[in-house]
Tab-separated table of C-alpha atoms in Angstrom:
chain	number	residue	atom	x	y	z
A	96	UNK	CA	-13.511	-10.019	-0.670
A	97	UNK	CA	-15.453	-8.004	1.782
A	98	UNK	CA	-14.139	-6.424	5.070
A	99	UNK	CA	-12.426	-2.669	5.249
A	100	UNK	CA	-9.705	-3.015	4.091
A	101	UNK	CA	-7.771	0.196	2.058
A	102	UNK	CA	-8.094	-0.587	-1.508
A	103	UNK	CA	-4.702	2.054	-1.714
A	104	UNK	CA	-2.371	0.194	0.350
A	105	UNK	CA	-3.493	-3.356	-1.412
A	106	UNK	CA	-2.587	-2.045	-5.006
A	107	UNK	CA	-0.183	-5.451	-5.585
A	108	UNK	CA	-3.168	-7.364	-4.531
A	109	UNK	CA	-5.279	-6.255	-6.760
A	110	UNK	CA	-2.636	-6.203	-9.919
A	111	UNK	CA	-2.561	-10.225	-8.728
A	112	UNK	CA	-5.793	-10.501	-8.627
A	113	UNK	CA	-6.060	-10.001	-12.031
A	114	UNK	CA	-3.226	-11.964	-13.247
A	115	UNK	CA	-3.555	-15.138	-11.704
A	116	UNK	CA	-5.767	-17.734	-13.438
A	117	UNK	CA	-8.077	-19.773	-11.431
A	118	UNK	CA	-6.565	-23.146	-12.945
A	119	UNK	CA	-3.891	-21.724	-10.661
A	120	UNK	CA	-5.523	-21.253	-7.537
A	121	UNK	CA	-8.569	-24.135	-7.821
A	122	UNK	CA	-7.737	-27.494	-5.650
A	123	UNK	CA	-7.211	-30.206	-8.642
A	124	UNK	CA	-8.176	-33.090	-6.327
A	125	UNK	CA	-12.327	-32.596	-5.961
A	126	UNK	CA	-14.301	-34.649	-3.968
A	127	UNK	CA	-17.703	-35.329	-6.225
A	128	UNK	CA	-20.208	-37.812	-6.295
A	129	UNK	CA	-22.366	-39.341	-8.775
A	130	UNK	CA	-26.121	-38.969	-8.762
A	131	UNK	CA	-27.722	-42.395	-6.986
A	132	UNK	CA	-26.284	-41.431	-3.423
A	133	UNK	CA	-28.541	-40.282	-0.645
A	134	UNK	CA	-27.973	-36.846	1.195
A	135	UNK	CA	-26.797	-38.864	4.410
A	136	UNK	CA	-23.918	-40.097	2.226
A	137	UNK	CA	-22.570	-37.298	1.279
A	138	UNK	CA	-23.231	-35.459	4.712
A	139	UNK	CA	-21.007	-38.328	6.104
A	140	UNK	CA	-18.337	-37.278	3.122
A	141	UNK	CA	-18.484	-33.528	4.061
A	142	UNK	CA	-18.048	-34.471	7.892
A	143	UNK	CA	-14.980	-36.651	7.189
A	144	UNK	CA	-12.627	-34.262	4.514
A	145	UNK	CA	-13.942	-31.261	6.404
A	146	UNK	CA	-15.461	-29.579	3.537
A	147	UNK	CA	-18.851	-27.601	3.009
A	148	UNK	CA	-20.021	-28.830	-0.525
A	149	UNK	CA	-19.425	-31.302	-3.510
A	150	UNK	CA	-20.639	-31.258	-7.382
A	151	UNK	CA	-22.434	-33.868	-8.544
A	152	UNK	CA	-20.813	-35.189	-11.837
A	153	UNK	CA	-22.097	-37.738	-15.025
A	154	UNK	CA	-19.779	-40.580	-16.070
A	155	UNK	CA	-17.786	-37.975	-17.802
A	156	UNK	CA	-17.166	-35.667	-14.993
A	157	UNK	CA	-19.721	-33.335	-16.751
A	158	UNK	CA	-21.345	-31.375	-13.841
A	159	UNK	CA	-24.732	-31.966	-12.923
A	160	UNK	CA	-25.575	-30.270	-9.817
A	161	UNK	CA	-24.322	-29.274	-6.429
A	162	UNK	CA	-25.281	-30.615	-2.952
A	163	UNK	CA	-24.208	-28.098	-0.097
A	164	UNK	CA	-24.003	-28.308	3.301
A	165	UNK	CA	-27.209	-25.913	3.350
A	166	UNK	CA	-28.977	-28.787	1.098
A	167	UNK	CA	-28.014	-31.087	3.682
A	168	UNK	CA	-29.527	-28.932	6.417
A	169	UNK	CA	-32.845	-28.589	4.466
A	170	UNK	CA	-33.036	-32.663	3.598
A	171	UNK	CA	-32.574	-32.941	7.475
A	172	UNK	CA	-35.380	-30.664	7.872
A	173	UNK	CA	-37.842	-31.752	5.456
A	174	UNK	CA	-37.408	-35.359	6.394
A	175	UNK	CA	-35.143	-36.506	2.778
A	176	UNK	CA	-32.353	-37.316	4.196
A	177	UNK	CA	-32.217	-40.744	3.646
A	178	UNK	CA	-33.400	-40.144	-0.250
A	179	UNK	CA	-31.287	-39.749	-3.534
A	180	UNK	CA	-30.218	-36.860	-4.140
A	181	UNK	CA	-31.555	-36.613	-7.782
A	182	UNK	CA	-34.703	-35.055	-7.298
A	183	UNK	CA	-34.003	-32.346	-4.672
A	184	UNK	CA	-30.627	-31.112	-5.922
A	185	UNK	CA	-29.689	-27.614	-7.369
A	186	UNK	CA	-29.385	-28.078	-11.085
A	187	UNK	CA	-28.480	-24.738	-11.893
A	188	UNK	CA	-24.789	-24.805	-10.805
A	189	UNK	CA	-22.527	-21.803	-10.996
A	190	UNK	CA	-19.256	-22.665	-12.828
A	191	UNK	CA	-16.135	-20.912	-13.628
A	192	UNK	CA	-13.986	-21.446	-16.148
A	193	UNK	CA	-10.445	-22.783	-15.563
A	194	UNK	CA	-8.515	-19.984	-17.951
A	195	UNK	CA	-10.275	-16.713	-16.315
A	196	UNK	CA	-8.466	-14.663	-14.043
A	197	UNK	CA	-9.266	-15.441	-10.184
A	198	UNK	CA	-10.699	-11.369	-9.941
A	199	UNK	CA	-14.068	-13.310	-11.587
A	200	UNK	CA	-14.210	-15.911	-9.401
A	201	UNK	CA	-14.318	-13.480	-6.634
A	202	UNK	CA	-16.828	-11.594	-7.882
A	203	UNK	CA	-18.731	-14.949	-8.564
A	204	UNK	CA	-18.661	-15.921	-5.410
A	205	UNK	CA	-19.722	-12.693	-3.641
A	206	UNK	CA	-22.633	-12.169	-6.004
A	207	UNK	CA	-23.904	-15.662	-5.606
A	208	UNK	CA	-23.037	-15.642	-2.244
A	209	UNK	CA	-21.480	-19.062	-2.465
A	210	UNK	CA	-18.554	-20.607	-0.909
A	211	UNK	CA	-17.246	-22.542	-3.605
A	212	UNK	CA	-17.493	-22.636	-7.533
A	213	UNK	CA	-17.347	-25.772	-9.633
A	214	UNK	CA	-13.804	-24.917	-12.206
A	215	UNK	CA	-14.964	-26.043	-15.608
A	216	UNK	CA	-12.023	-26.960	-18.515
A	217	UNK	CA	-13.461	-24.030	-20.596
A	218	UNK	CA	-16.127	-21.720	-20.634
A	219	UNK	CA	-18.064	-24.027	-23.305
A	220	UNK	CA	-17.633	-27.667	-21.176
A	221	UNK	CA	-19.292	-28.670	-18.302
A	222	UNK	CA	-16.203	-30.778	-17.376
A	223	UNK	CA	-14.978	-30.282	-13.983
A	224	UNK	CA	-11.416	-29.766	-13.579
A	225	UNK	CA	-10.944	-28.387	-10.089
A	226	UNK	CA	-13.180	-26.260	-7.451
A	227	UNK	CA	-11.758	-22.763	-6.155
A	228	UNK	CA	-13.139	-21.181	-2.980
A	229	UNK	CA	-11.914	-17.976	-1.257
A	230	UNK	CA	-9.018	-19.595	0.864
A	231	UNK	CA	-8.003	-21.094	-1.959
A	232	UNK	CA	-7.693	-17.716	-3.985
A	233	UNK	CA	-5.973	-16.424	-0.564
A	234	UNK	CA	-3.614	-19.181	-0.260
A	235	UNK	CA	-2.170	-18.591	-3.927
A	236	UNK	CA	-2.076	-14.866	-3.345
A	237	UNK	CA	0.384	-15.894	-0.459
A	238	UNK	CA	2.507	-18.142	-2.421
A	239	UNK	CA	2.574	-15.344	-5.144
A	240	UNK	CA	3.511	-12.366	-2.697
A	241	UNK	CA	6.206	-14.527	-0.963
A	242	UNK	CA	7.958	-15.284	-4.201
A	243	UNK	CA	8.029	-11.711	-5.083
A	244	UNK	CA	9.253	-10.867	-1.877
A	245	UNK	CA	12.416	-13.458	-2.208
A	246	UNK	CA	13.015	-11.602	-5.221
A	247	UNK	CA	13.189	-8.272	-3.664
A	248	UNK	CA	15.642	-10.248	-1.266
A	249	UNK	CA	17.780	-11.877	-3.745
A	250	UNK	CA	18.088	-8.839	-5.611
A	251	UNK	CA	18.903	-7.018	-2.441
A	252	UNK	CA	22.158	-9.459	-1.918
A	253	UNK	CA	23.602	-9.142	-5.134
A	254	UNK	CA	23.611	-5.020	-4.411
A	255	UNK	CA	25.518	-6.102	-1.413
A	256	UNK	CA	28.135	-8.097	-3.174
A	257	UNK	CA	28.512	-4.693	-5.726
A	258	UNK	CA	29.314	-3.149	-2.579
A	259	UNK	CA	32.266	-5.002	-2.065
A	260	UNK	CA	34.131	-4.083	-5.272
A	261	UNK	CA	32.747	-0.003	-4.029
A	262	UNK	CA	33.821	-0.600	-0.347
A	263	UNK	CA	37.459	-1.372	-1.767
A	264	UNK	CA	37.175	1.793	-3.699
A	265	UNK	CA	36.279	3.799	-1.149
A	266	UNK	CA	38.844	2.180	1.028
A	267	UNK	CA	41.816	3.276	-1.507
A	268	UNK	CA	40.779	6.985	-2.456
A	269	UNK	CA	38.805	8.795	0.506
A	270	UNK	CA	36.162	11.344	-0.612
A	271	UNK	CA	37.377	14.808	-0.283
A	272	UNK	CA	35.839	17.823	0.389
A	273	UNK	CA	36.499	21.646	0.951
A	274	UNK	CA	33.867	22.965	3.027
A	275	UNK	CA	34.045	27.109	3.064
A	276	UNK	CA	33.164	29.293	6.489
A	277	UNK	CA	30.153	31.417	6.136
A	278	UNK	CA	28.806	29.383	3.187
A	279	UNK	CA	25.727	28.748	4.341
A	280	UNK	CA	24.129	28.138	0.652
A	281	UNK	CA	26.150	25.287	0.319
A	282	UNK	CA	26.024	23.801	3.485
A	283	UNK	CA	25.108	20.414	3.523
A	284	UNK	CA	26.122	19.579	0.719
A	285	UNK	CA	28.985	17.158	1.908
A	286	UNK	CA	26.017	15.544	3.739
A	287	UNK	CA	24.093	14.427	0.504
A	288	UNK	CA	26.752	13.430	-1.285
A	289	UNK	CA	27.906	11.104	1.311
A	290	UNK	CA	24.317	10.007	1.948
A	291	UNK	CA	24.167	9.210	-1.510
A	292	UNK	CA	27.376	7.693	-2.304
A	293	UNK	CA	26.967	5.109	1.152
A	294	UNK	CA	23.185	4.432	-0.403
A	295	UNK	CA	25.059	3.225	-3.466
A	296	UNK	CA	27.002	0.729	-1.307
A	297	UNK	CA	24.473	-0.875	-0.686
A	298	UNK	CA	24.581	0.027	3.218
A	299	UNK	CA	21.454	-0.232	5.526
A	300	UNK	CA	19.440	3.039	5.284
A	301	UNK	CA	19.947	3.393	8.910
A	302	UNK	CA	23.702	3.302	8.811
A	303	UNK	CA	23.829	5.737	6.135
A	304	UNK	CA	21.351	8.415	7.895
A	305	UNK	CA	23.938	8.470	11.085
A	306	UNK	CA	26.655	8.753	8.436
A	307	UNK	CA	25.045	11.968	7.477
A	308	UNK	CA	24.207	13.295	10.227
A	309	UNK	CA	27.424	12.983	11.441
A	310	UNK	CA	28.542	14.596	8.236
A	311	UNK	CA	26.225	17.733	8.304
A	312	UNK	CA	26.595	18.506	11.878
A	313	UNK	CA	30.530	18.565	10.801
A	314	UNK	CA	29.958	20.433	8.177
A	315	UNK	CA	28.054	22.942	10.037
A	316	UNK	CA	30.819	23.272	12.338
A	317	UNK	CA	32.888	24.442	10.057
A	318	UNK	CA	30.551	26.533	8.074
A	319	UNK	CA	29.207	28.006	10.948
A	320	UNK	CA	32.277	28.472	13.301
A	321	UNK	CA	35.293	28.653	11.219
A	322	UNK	CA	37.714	29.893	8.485
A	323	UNK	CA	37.575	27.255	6.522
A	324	UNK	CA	38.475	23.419	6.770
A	325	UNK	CA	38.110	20.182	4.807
A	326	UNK	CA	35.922	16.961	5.284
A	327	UNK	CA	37.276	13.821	4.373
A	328	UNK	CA	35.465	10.480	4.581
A	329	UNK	CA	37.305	6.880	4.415
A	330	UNK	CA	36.406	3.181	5.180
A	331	UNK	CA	39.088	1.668	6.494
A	332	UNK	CA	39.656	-2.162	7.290
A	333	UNK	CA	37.427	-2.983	9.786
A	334	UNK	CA	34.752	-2.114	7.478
A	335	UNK	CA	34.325	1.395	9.335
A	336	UNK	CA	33.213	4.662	7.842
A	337	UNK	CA	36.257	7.427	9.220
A	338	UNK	CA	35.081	11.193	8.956
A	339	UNK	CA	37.363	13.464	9.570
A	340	UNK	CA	36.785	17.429	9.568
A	341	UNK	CA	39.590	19.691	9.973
A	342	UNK	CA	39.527	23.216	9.957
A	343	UNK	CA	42.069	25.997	9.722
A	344	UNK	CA	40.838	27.871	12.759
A	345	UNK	CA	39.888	29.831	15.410
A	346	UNK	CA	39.742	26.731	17.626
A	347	UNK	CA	37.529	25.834	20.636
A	348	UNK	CA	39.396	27.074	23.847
A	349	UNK	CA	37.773	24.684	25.894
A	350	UNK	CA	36.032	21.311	24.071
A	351	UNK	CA	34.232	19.971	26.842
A	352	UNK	CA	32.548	22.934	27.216
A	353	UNK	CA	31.428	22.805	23.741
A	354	UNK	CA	30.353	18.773	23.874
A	355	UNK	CA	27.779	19.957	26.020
A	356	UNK	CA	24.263	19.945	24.664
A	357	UNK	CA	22.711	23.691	24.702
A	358	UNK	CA	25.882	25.318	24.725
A	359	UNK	CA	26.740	27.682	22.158
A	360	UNK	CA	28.555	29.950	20.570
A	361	UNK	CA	26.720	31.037	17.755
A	362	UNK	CA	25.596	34.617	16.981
A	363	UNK	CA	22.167	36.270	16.898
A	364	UNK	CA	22.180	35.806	12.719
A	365	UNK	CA	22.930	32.052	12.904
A	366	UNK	CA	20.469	31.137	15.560
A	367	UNK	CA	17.715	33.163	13.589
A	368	UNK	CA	18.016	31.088	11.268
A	369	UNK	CA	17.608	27.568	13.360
A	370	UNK	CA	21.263	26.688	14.080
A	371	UNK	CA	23.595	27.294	16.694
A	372	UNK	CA	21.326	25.225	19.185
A	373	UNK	CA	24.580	23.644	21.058
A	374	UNK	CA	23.782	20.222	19.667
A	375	UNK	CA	25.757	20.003	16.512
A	376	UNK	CA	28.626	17.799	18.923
A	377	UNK	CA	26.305	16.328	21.152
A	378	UNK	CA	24.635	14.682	17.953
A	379	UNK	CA	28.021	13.449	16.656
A	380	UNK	CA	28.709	12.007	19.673
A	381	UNK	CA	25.047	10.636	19.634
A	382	UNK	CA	25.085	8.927	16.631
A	383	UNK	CA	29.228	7.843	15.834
A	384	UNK	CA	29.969	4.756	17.574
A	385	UNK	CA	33.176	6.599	17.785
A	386	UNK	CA	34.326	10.049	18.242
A	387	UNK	CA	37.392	12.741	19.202
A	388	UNK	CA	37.626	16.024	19.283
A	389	UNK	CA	41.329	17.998	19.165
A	390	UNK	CA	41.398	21.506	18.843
A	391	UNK	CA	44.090	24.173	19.687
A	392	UNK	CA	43.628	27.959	19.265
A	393	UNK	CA	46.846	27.706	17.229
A	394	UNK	CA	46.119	25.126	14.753
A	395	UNK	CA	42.119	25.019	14.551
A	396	UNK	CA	40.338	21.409	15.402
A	397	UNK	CA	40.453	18.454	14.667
A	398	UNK	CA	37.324	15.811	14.213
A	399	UNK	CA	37.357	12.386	13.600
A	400	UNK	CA	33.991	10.453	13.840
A	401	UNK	CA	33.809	6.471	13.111
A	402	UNK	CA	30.639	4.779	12.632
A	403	UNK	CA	30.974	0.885	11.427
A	404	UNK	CA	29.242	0.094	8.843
A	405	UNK	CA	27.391	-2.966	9.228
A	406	UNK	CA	29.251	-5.359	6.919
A	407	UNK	CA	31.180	-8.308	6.871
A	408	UNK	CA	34.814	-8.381	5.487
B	191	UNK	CA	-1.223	8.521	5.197
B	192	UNK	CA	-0.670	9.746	2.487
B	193	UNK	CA	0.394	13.721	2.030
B	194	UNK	CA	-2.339	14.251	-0.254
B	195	UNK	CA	-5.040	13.408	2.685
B	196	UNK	CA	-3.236	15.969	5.211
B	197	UNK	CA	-3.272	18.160	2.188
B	198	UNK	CA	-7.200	17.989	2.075
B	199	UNK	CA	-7.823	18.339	5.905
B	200	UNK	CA	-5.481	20.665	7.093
B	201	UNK	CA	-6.161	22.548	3.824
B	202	UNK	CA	-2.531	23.308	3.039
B	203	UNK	CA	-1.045	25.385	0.300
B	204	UNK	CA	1.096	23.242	-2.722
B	205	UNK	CA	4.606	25.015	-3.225
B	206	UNK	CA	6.076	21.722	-4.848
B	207	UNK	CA	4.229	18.380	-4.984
B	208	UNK	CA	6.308	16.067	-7.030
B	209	UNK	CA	4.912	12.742	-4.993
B	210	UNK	CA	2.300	11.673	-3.229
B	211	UNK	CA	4.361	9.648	-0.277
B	212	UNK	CA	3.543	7.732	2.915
B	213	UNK	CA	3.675	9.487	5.720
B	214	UNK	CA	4.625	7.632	9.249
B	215	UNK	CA	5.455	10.080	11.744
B	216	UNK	CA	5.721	13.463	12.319
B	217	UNK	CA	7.924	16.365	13.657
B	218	UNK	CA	7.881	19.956	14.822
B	219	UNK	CA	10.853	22.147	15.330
B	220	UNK	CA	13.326	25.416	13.756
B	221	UNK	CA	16.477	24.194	15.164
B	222	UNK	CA	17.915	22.284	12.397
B	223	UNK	CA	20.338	19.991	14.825
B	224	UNK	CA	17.196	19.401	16.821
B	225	UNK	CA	15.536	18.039	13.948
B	226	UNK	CA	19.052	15.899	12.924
B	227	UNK	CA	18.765	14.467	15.977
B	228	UNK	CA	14.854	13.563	16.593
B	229	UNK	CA	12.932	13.312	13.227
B	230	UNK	CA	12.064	9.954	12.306
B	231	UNK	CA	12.278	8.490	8.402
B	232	UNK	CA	9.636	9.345	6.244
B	233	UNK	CA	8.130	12.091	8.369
B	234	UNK	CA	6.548	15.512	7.722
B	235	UNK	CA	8.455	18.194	9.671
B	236	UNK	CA	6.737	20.948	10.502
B	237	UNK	CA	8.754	24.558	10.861
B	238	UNK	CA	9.066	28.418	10.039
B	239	UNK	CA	12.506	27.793	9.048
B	240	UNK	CA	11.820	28.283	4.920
B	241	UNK	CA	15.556	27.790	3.852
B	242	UNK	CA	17.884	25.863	1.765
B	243	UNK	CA	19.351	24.296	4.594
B	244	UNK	CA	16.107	22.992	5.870
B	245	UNK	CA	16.002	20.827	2.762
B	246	UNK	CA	19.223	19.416	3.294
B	247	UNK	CA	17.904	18.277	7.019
B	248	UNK	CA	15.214	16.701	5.545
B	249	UNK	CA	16.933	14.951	2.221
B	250	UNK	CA	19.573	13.753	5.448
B	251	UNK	CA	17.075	12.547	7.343
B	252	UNK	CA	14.353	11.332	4.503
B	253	UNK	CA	11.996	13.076	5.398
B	254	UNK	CA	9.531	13.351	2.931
B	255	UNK	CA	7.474	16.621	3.153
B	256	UNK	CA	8.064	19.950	5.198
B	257	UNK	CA	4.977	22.517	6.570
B	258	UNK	CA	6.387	26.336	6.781
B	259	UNK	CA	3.413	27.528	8.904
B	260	UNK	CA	2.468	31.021	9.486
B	261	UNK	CA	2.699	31.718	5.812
B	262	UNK	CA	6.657	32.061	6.176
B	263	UNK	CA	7.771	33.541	2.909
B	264	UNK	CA	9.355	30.751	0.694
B	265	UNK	CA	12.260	31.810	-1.700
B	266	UNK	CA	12.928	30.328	-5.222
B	267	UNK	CA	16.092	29.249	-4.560
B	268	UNK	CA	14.006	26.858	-1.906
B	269	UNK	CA	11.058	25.668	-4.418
B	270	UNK	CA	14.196	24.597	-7.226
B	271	UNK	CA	15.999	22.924	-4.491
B	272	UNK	CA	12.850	20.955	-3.038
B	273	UNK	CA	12.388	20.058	-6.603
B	274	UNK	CA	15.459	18.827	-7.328
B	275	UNK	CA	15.057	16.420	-4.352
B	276	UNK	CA	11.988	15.424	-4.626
B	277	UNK	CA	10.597	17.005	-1.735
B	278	UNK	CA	7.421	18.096	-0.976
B	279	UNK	CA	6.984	21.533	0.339
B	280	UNK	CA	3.768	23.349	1.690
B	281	UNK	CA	2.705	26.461	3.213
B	282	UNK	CA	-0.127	27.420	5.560
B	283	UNK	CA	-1.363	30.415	7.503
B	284	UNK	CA	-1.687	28.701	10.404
B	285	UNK	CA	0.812	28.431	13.255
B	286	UNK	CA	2.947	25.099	13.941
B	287	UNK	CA	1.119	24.400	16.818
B	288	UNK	CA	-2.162	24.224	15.332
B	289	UNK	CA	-0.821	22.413	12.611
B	290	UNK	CA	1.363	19.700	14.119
B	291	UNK	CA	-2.138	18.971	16.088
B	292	UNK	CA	-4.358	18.660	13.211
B	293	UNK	CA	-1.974	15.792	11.640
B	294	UNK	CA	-1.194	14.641	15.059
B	295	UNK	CA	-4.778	13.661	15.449
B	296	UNK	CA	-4.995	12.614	12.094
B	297	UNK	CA	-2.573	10.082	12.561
B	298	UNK	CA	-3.994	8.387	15.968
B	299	UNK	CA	-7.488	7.967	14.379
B	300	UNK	CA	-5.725	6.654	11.352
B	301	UNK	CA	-3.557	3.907	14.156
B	302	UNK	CA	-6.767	3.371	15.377
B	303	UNK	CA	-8.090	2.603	12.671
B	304	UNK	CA	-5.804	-0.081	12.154
């Protein structure tokens, strides 16, 4: 196989390569002629089934030669076109072998610089069985990556039906979490282990990243600008993921104010180290399909974030 | 591309290299909800921001690898962390700037390529 292409990203290829026999790949029906036909004839043959060369068999299907279009070309121009074939043919045919991986054939084919090869029933009979050529190799390949890739897809369903039985779960006992103010070496935390636990369901990966994100930035909130508050993450029954953050204070004295994206309230220390930029509500509102703030400078605030999750009751 | 090729050209120093992962896009920034919100999946984020937290963004938002540029000091508590996630971590002299352009450039020839 010639052309550019990156040997790293074709790694399955070339495991294939390697594993599939050429009795697998070859075309069983060949086209083949016996030896008292003139090169016209089988030019007329090539023309009609569209191919570009035939072996030349005995009674037994034991291969003799090979007549190629190229053969044809030459009888044309040396005026033996109308003759037999038996005296001008290549006798010296490159086989293959029907139990060999294809990988040989390729590299028959490329050092011979031929377009087909003969497929022999073994590597000690001149039988023909078959004859491979490159699309045919490509063609299998196909058939071979598509049925691995139905796998991958089968196997992906059943993970969703798992989810199901976890969905339910989930649906009964919420995750719970304390998230401390001023904690900032365990901040994020929450984040992962939702990520994680919603990867587990099975979810789409894109689903589950705006799960987290909402998650962080609400966990930031609170770690950033509170006492103290809780996290708690449901799915209820229309299949939606609920997040809810609650925290025990100070409270935001004005929240539309603080929905809007740059403002801040965060001290020199926090913004040194990257947060604080004013988007932490802006990107919950961004990515929940779903969101409300409450917050009183009595009580603290209130978040609750819903983001559905992509799956069919 | 693979990590290991920006490793080569941009000549970048291994803090933890526990995989050798595709890389598709790329993003530069030290304000963690910036990143939240822009990074794309299985990027390489470029920042000075050389704390826990910054692997959290990036286990959140899968990305695969992070750059501290201008040879941003890089705690332990970091390296176990990046470890325990898989993630790959780096550390060059150069600024982000530079940096983000080298593997910016990198990746158009690479799309051109294509």
């Amino acid at each position: 196989m010639s052309g550019n292409y990156s040997k790293e990203k074709l790694t399955l290829v070339n495991e294939l390569i390697y594993e599939i026999k050429v009795k697998e790949a070859m075309s069983k029906k060949v086209i083949f002629f016996k030896e008292n036909v003139t090169f016209r004839e089988i030019q007329l043959k090539l023309k009609e089934k569209k191919i570009s060369g035939v072996p030349i068999v005995d009674n037994k299907k034991n291969i003799l030669g090979i007549i190629s279009i190229n053969d044809i070309i030459t009888s044309f121009d040396k005026h033996y076109v109308d003759k037999k074939i038996t005296n001008y043919m290549t006798r010296d045919v490159i086989t293959i072998p029907q139990n060999i991986s294809v990988v040989s054939a390729i590299r028959k084919l490329e050092k011979f610089g031929v377009g087909r090869l003969p497929v022999t029933e073994s590597s000690n009979s001149k039988k023909i069985v078959g004859i491979i050529t490159l699309s045919d190799i490509l063609n299998r390949l196909l058939v071979v990556v598509q049925s691995i890739a139905e796998k991958v897809k089968d196997r992906e369903a059943k993970n969703g039906k798992i989810s199901e039985e976890m969905i339910k779960k989930i649906t009964k006992k919420p995750l719970h979490f304390e998230v401390k103010g001023d904690d900032f070496d365990n901040a994020g935390i929450v984040a992962s282990i939702t990520k994680k636990y919603f990867q587990n369901l099975g979810i789409s990966k894109d689903i589950v990243r705006r799960i987290a994100i909402v998650c962080y930035e609400a966990e930031m909130n609170i770690c950033l600008h509170s006492l103290g508050g809780y996290i708690t993450i449901e799915v209820d029954e229309n299949n939606d993921a609920v997040i809810c953050a609650y925290d025990s204070g100070p409270g935001i004295s004005d929240v539309e104010l603080a929905l809007t994206p740059g403002f801040t309230t965060a001290s020199e220390k926090i913004r040194a180290l990257g947060f604080g930029a004013g988007m932490g509500l802006p990107n919950i509102k961004r990515y929940a399909d779903k969101s409300k703030i409450k917050s009183s400078l009595r009580t603290g605030t209130e978040l609750k974030a819903i983001i559905n999750l992509g799956v069919k009751k | 591309m693979k990590v290991s090729k920006i490793i080569d050209k941009c000549q970048l120093k291994k803090i933890v290299f526990p995989a050798n992962y595709e890389i598709s896009a790329g993003y530069c920034g030290d304000l963690m909800s910036d990143v939240m919100a822009h990074a794309k999946p299985d990027s390489i984020w470029i920042t000075i921001q050389a704390h826990k937290n910054s692997i959290a963004v990036a286990l959140i938002k899968d990305i695969n690898a992070i750059i501290f540029t201008n040879n941003v000091s890089i705690s332990q508590e970091v390296i176990e962390k990046a470890e325990e996630e898989k993630i790959d971590l780096f550390q060059t002299s150069k600024d982000s700037f530079t940096i983000s352009g080298e593997i910016y450039c990198m990746m158009e020839a690479e799309t051109g390529k294509d």
